[in-house]
Short mmCIF file of C-alpha atoms in Angstrom, two decimals:
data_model
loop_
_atom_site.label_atom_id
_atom_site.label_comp_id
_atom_site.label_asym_id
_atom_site.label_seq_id
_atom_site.Cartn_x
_atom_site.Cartn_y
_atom_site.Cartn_z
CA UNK R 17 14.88 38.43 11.96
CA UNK R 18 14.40 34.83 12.36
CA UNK R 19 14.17 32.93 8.78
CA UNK R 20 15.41 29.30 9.85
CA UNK R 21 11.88 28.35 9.65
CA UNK R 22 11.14 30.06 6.13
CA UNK R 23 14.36 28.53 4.79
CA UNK R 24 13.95 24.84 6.38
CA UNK R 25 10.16 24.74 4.89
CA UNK R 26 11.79 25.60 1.33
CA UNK R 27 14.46 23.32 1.46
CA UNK R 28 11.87 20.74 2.28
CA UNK R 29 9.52 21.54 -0.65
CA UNK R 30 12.56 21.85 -3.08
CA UNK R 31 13.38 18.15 -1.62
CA UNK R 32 10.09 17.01 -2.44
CA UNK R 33 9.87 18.29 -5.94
CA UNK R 34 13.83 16.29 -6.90
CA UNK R 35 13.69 13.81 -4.75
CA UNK R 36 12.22 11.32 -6.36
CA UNK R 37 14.30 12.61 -10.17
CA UNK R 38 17.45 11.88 -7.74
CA UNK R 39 16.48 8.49 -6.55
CA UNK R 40 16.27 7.81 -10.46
CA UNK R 41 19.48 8.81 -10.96
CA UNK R 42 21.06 6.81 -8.27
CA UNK R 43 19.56 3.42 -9.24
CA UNK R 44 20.47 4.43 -13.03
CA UNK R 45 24.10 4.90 -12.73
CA UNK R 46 23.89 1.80 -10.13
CA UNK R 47 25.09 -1.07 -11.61
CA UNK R 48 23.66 -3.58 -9.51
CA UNK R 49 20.53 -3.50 -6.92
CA UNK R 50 20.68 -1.19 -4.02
CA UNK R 51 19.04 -1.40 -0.92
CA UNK R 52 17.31 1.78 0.94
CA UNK R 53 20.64 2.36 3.58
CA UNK R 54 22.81 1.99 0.88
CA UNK R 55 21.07 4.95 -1.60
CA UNK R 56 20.88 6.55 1.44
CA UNK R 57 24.63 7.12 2.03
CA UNK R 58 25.20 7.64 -1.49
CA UNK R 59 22.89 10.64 -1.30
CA UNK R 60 24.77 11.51 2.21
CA UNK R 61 27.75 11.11 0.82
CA UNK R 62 27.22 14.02 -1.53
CA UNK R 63 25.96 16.29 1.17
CA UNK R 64 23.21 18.87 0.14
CA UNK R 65 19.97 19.73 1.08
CA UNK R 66 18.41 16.47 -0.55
CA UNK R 67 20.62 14.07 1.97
CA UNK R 68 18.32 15.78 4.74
CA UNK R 69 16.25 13.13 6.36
CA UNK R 70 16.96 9.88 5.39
CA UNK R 71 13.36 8.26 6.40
CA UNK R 72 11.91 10.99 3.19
CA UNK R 73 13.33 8.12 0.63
CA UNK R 74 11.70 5.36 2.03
CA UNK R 75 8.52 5.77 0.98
CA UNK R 76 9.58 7.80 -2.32
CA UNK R 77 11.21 5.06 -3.04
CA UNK R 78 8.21 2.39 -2.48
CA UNK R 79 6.28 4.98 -4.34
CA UNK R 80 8.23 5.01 -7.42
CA UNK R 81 8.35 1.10 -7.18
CA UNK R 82 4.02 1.31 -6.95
CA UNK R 83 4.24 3.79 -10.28
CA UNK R 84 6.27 0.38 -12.00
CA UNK R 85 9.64 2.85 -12.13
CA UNK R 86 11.68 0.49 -9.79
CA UNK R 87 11.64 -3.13 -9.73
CA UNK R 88 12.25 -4.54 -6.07
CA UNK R 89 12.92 -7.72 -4.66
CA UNK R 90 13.77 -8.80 -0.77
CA UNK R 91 16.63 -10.83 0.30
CA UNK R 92 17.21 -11.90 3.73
CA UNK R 93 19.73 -10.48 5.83
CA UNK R 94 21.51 -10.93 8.54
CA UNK R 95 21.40 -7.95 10.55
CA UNK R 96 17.52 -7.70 10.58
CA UNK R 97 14.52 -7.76 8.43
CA UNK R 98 14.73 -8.88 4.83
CA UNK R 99 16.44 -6.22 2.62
CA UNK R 100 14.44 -4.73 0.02
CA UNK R 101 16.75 -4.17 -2.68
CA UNK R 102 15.62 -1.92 -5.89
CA UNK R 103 16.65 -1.75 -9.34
CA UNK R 104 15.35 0.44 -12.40
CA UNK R 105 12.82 -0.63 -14.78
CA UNK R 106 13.01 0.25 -18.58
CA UNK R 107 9.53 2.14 -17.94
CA UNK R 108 12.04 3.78 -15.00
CA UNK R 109 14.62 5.07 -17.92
CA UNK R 110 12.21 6.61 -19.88
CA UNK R 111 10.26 8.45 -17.11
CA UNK R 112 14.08 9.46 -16.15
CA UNK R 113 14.96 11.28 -19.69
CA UNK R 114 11.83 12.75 -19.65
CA UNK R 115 12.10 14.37 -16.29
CA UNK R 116 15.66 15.85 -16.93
CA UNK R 117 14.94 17.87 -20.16
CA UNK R 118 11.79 19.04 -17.90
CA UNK R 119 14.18 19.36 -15.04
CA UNK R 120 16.80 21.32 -17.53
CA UNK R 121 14.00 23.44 -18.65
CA UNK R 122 13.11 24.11 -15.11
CA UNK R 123 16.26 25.06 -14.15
CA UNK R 124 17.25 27.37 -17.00
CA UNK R 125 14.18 28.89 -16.05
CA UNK R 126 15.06 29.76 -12.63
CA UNK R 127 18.12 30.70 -13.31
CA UNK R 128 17.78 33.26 -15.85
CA UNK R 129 14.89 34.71 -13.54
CA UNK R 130 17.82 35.13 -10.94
CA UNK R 131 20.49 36.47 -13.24
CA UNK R 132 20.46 40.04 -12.98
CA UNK R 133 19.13 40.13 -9.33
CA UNK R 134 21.39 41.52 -6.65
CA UNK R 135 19.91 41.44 -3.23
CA UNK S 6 17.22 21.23 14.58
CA UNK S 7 17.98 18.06 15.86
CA UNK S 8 17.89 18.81 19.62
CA UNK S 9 14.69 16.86 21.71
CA UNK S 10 12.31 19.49 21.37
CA UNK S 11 10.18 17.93 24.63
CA UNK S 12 10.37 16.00 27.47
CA UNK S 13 10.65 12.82 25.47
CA UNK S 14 13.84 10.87 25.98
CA UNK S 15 16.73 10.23 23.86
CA UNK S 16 15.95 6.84 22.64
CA UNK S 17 19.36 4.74 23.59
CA UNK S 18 18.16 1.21 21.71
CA UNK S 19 16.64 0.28 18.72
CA UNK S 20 13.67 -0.59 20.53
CA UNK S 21 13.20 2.10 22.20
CA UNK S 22 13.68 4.33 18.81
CA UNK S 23 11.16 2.57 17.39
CA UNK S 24 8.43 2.38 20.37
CA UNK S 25 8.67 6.40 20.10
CA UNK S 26 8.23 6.44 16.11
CA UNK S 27 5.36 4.42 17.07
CA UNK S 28 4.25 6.76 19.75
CA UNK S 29 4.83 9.66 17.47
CA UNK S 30 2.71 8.27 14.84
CA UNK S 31 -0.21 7.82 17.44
CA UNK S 32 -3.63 8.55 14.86
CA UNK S 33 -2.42 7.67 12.09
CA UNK S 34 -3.33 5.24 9.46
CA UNK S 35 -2.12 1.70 10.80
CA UNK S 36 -0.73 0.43 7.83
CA UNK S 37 1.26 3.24 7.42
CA UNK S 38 2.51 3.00 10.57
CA UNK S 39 3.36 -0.57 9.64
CA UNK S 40 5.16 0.11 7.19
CA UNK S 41 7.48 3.46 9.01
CA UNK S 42 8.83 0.93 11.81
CA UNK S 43 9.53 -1.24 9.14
CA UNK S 44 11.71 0.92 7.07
CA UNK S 45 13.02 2.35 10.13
CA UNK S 46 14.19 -1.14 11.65
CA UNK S 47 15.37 -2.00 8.21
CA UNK S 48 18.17 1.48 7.99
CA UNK S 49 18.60 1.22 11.77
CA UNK S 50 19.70 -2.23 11.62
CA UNK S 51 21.98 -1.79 8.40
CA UNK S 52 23.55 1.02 10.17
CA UNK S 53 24.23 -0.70 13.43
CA UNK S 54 25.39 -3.76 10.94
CA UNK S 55 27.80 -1.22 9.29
CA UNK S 56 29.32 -0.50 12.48
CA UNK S 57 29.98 -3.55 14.85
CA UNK S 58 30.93 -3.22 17.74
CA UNK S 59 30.12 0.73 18.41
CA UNK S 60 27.68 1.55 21.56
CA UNK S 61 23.83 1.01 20.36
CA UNK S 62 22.96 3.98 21.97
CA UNK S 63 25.85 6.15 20.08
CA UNK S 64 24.42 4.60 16.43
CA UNK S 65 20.64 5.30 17.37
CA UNK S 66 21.73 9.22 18.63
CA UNK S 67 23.55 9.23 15.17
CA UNK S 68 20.57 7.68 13.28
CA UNK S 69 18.36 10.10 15.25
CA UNK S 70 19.96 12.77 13.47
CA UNK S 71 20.62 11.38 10.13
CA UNK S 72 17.30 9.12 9.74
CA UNK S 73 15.89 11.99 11.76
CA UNK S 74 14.49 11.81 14.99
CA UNK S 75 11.57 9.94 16.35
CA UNK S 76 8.98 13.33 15.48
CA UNK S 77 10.64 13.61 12.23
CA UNK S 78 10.06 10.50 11.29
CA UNK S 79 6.76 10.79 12.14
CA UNK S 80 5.87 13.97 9.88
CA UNK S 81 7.45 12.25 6.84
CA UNK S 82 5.78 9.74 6.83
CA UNK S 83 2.17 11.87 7.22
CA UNK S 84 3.39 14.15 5.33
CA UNK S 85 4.29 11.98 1.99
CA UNK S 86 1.54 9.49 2.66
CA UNK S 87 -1.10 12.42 2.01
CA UNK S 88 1.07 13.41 -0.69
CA UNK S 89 1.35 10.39 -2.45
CA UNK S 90 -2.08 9.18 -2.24
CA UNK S 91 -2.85 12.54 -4.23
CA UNK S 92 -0.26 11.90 -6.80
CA UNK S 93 0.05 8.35 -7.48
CA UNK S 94 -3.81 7.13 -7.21
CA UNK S 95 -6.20 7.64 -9.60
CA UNK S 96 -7.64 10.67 -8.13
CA UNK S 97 -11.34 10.62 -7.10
CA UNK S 98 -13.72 11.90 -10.05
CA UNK S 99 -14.88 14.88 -9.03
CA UNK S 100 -18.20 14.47 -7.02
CA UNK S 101 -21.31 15.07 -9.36
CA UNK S 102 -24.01 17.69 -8.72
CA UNK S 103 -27.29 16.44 -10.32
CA UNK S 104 -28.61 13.20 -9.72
CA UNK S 105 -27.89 12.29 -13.09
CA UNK S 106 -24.46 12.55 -12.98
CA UNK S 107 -24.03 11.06 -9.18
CA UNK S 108 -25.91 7.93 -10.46
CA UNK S 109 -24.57 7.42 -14.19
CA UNK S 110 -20.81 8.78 -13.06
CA UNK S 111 -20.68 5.44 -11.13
CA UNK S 112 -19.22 3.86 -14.36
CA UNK S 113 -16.75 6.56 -14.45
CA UNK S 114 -15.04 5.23 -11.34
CA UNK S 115 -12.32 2.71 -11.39
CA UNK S 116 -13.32 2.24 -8.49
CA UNK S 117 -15.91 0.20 -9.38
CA UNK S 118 -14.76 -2.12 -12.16
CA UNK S 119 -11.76 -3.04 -9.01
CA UNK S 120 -14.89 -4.15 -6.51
CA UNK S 121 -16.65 -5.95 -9.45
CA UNK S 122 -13.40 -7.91 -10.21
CA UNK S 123 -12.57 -8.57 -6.50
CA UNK S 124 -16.45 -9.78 -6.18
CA UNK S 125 -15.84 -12.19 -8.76
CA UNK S 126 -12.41 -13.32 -7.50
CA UNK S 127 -13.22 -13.55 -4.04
CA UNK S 128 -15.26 -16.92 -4.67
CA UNK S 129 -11.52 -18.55 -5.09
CA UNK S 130 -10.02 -16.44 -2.62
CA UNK S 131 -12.43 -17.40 -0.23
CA UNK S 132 -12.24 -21.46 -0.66
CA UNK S 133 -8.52 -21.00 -0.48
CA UNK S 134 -8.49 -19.12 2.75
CA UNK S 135 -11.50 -21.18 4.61
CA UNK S 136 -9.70 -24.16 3.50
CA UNK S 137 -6.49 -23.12 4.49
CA UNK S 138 -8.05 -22.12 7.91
CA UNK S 139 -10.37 -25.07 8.48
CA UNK S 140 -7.42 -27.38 8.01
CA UNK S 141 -4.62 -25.54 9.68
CA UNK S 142 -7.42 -25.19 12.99
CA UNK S 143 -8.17 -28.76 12.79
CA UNK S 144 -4.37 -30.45 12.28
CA UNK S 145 -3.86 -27.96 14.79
CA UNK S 146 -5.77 -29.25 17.24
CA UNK S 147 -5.57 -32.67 16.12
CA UNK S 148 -1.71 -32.73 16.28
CA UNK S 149 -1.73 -31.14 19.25
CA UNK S 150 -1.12 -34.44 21.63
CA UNK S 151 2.13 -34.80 19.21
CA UNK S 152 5.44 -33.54 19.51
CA UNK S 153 4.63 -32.23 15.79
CA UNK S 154 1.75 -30.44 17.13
CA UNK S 155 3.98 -27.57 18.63
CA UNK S 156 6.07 -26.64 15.16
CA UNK S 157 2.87 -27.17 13.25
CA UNK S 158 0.51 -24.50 15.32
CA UNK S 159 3.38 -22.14 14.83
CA UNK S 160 4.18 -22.70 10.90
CA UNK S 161 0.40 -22.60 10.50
CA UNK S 162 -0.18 -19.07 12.14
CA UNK S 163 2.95 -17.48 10.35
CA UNK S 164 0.88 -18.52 7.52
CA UNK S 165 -2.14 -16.61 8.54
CA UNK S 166 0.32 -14.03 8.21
CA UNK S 167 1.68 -13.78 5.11
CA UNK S 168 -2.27 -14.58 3.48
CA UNK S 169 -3.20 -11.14 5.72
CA UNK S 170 -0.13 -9.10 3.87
CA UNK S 171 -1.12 -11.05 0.19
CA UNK S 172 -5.03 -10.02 1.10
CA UNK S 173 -4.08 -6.52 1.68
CA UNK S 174 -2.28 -5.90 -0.93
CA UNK S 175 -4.87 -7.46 -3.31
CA UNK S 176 -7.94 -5.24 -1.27
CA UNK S 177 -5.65 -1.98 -1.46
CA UNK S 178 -5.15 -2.74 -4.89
CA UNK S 179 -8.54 -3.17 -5.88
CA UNK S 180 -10.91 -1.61 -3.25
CA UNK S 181 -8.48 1.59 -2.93
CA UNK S 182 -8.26 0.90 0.88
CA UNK S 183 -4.62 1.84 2.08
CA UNK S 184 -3.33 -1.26 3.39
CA UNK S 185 -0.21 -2.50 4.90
CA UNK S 186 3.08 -2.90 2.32
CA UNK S 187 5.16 -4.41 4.66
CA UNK S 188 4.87 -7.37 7.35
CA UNK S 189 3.74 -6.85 11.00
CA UNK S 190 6.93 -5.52 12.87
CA UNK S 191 8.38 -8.15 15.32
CA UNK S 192 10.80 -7.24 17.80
CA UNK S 193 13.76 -9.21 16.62
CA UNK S 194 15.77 -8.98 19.49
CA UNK S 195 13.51 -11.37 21.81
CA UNK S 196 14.37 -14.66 21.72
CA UNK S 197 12.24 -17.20 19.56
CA UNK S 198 10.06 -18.74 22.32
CA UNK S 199 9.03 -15.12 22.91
CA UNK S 200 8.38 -14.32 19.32
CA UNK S 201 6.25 -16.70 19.32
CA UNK S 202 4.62 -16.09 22.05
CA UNK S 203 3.69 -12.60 20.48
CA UNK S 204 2.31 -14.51 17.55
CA UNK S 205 -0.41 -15.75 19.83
CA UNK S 206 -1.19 -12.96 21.73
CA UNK S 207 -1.63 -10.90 18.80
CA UNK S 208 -5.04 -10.21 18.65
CA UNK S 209 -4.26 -9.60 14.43
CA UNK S 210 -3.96 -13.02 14.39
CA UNK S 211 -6.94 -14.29 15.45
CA UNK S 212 -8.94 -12.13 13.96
CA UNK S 213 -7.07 -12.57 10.44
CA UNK S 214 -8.29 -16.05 10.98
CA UNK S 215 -11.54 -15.01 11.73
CA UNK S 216 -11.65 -13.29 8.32
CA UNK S 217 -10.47 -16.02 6.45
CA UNK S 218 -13.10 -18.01 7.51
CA UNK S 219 -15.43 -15.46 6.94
CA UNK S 220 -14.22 -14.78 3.31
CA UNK S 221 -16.00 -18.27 1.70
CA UNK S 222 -19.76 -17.46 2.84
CA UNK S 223 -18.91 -13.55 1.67
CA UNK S 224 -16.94 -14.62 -1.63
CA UNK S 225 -19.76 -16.56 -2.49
CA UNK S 226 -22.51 -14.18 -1.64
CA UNK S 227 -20.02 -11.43 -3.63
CA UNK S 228 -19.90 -13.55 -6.11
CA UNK S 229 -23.19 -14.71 -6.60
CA UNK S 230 -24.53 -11.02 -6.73
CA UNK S 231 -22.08 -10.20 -9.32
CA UNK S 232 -22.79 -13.20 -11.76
CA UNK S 233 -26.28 -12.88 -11.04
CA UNK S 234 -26.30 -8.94 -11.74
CA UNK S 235 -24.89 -8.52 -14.70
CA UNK S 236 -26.35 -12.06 -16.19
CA UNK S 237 -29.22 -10.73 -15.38
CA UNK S 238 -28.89 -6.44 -16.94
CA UNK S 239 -26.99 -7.69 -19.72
CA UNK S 240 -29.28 -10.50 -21.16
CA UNK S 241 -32.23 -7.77 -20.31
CA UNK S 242 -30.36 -5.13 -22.53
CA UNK S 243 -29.54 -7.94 -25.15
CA UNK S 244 -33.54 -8.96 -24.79
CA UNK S 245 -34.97 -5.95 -26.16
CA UNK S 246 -33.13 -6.56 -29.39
CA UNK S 247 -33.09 -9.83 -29.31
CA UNK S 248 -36.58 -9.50 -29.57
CA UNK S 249 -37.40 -7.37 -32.20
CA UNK S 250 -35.07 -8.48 -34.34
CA UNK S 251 -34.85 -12.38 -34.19
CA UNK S 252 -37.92 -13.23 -32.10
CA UNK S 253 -35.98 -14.77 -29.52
CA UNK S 254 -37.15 -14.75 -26.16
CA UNK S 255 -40.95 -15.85 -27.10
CA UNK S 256 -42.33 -18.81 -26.28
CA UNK S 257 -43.74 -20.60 -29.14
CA UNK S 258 -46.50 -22.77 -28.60
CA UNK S 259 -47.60 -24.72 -32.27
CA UNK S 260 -47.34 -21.29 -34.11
CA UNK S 261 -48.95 -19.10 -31.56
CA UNK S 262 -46.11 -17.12 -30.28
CA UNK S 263 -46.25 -15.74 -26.30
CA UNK S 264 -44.37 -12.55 -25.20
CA UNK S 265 -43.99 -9.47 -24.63
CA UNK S 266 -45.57 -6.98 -27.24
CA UNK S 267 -43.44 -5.57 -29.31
CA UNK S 268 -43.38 -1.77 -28.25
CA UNK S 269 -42.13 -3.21 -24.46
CA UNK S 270 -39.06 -4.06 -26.41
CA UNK S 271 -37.07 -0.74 -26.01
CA UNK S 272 -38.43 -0.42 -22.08
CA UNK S 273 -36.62 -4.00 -21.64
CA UNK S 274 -33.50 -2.43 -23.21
CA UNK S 275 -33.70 0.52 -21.17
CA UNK S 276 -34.45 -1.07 -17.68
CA UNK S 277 -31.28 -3.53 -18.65
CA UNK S 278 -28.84 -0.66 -18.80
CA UNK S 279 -30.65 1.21 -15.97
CA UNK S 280 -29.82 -2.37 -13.93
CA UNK S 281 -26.20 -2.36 -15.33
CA UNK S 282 -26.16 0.90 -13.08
CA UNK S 283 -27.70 -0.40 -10.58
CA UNK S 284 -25.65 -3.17 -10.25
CA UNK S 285 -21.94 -0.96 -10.65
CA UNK S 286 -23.18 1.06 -7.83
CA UNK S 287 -24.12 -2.13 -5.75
CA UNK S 288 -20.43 -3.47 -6.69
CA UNK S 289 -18.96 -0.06 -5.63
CA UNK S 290 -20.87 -0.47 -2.46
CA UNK S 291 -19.50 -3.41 -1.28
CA UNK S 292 -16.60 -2.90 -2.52
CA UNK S 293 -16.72 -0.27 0.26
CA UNK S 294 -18.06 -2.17 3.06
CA UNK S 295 -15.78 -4.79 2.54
CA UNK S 296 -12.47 -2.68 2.41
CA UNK S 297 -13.57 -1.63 5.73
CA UNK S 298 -14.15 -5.30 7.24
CA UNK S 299 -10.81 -5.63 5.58
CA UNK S 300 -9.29 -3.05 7.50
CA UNK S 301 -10.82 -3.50 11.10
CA UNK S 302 -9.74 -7.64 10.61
CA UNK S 303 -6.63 -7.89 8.88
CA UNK S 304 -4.59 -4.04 10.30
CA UNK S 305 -6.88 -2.94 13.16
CA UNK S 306 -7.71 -5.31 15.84
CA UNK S 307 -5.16 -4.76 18.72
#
């Protein structure tokens, strides 16, 4: 039975829901600005089905700077186009603490739905 | 998964990476399309910054599968736009059924209140873009027996560039028309004579210059029917009471007093507010139009 098509179009809509609670994360812990590449590798560099395709945080990110949750700023670079590096807001911490007690509730959820199921 | 599903080639450049993102994202809205090359040249070049000195083509074949390849690209970026606009924007009121509620719900709309401000601001706007136009055209053309003339032209129409991205974002913002968030891509690799060359030949910039000029006779025709519309609802809305109650409004002639009878009072009041509509409606209506002249002039042309 072929499922690799059932499985990649649920990883991709379990990306899209925690994405952008991820990206919040990142630029929390972050102590200084970070630029797209370099939240990019982080979020490679923990493997997982969220470090899928790169070009997804792009415009999550620019999104969550549009909402006022990130504060950006360019700087020019050598290698290319200007850098846009991004930083989070205070507005961007409290979105954050909200989202993980919904994301903990969320999860508990789940999980005791799944804990007595053997397929 | 990450194998060329078609006949399309492996891209071995940047360039040519980006040409096929391009090509991939064939349909879709332009400024988003602006704004995927531009992210994408932005990780591609970091990457191939991280690692000097390592064949292009082995960096772009390892971007293709960690960025994701040209296709892939291309659905994200449809994919979240449509998502985004349904999740970030203020969603679009529900249309009204009655005729009532299409013409009253008008004041509903944020919509509206964005056109009425941009109507009002685009008298400013306007001066400072004609202005900017008139005289960068003319020094232009005046300077142009002058060795200064050259450097000048060029400064002038990078200029007219960075006005069209500050224009957008001040039309998406207000009139709701998705606009570009990021500056035209230019292909960095050419040399500078040739960059500029594409300057000129970019049929954006002539016609953002063609809007600029345009924007003083419509700021102050935007303008004008603003002021004038609500001046004129408001003080007929205020006139009804201002009637009754204080007599303003009448003419008064050596005791005999000219006006309106009385009972026409609450029929002034009424029509006023009836305007008010009238005019949020005409507001949200150019508001409209103009996001689309926006569009077509400032993202479209080429």
């Amino acid at each position: 039975m072929d499922t690799e098509t059932h499985v990649r179009k649920f990883q991709k809509e379990l990306s899209a829901g925690t994405v952008a609670l991820v990206l919040l994360v990142v630029l929390a812990r972050a102590t200084e600005p970070l630029y797209g590449y370099q939240i990019a590798k982080q979020l490679e560099s923990r493997g997982g089905v969220l470090a899928g395709k790169q070009s997804a945080l792009y415009p999550v990110l620019r999104n969550l700077h549009a909402a006022g949750l990130l504060d950006s700023h360019t700087e020019p670079s050598v290698a290319g186009p200007p850098r846009r590096y991004y930083r989070i807001t205070d507005l961007g911490r409290h979105v954050l603490a909200d989202w993980l007690a919904t994301w903990g509730e969320t999860r508990d959820f789940v999980e005791n739905m799944l804990k007595d199921f053997r397929p | 998964m990450n194998a060329p599903v078609n006949a399309i080639p492996t891209p071995r450049t940047l360039d040519e990476y980006l040409e096929q993102v391009r090509a991939a994202l064939a349909g879709a809205d332009p400024a988003v399309v602006q704004d995927a090359l531009y992210d994408a040249e932005e990780h591609v070049r970091s990457e191939l910054a991280e690692h000097r000195g390592v064949d292009e083509a082995d960096i772009i074949a390892k971007v293709a599968s960690s960025y994701g390849s040209p296709e892939e690209v291309a659905a994200i970026y449809r994919d979240t736009e449509v998502r985004v606009m349904r999740a970030l924007r203020t969603p679009p009121a529900p249309p009204r059924q009655s005729a009532l509620g299409t013409f009253f719900g008008v004041a509903a709309d944020p919509r509206t209140y964005g056109a009425l401000f941009y109507m009002l601001l685009s008298l400013a706007t306007g001066i400072v873009y004609f202005t900017c136009a008139a005289v960068g055209v003319s020094l232009s053309l005046g300077l142009a027996i002058l060795i200064i003339g050259v450097p000048f032209v060029v400064l002038f129409l990078g200029t007219v560039r960075v006005l069209s991205l500050v224009e957008g974002r001040m039309v998406e913002v207000m009139l709701g028309v998705r606009m570009p968030r990021r500056p035209p891509y230019t292909d960095r690799s050419l040399p500078l004579l040739a960059r500029i060359k594409d300057m000129f030949t970019d049929p954006r910039t002539w016609s953002t210059l063609l809007y600029m000029v345009l924007m003083l006779p419509l700021g102050v025709a935007y303008f004008t029917v603003a002021v004038t519309g609500l001046a004129l609802s408001l003080s007929l809305v205020a006139g009804g009471f201002a009637g009754v109650l204080f007599g303003l409004g009448l003419l008064d002639f050596d005791v005999v007093m000219y006006g309106p009878p009385l009972w026409t009072a609450p029929l002034i009041t009424i029509g006023g507010v009836l305007m008010v509509f009238v005019v949020l409606h005409l507001a949200r209506a150019i508001g409209r139009l103009h996001g689309q002249i926006a569009k077509h002039l400032l993202v479209k042309a080429g």
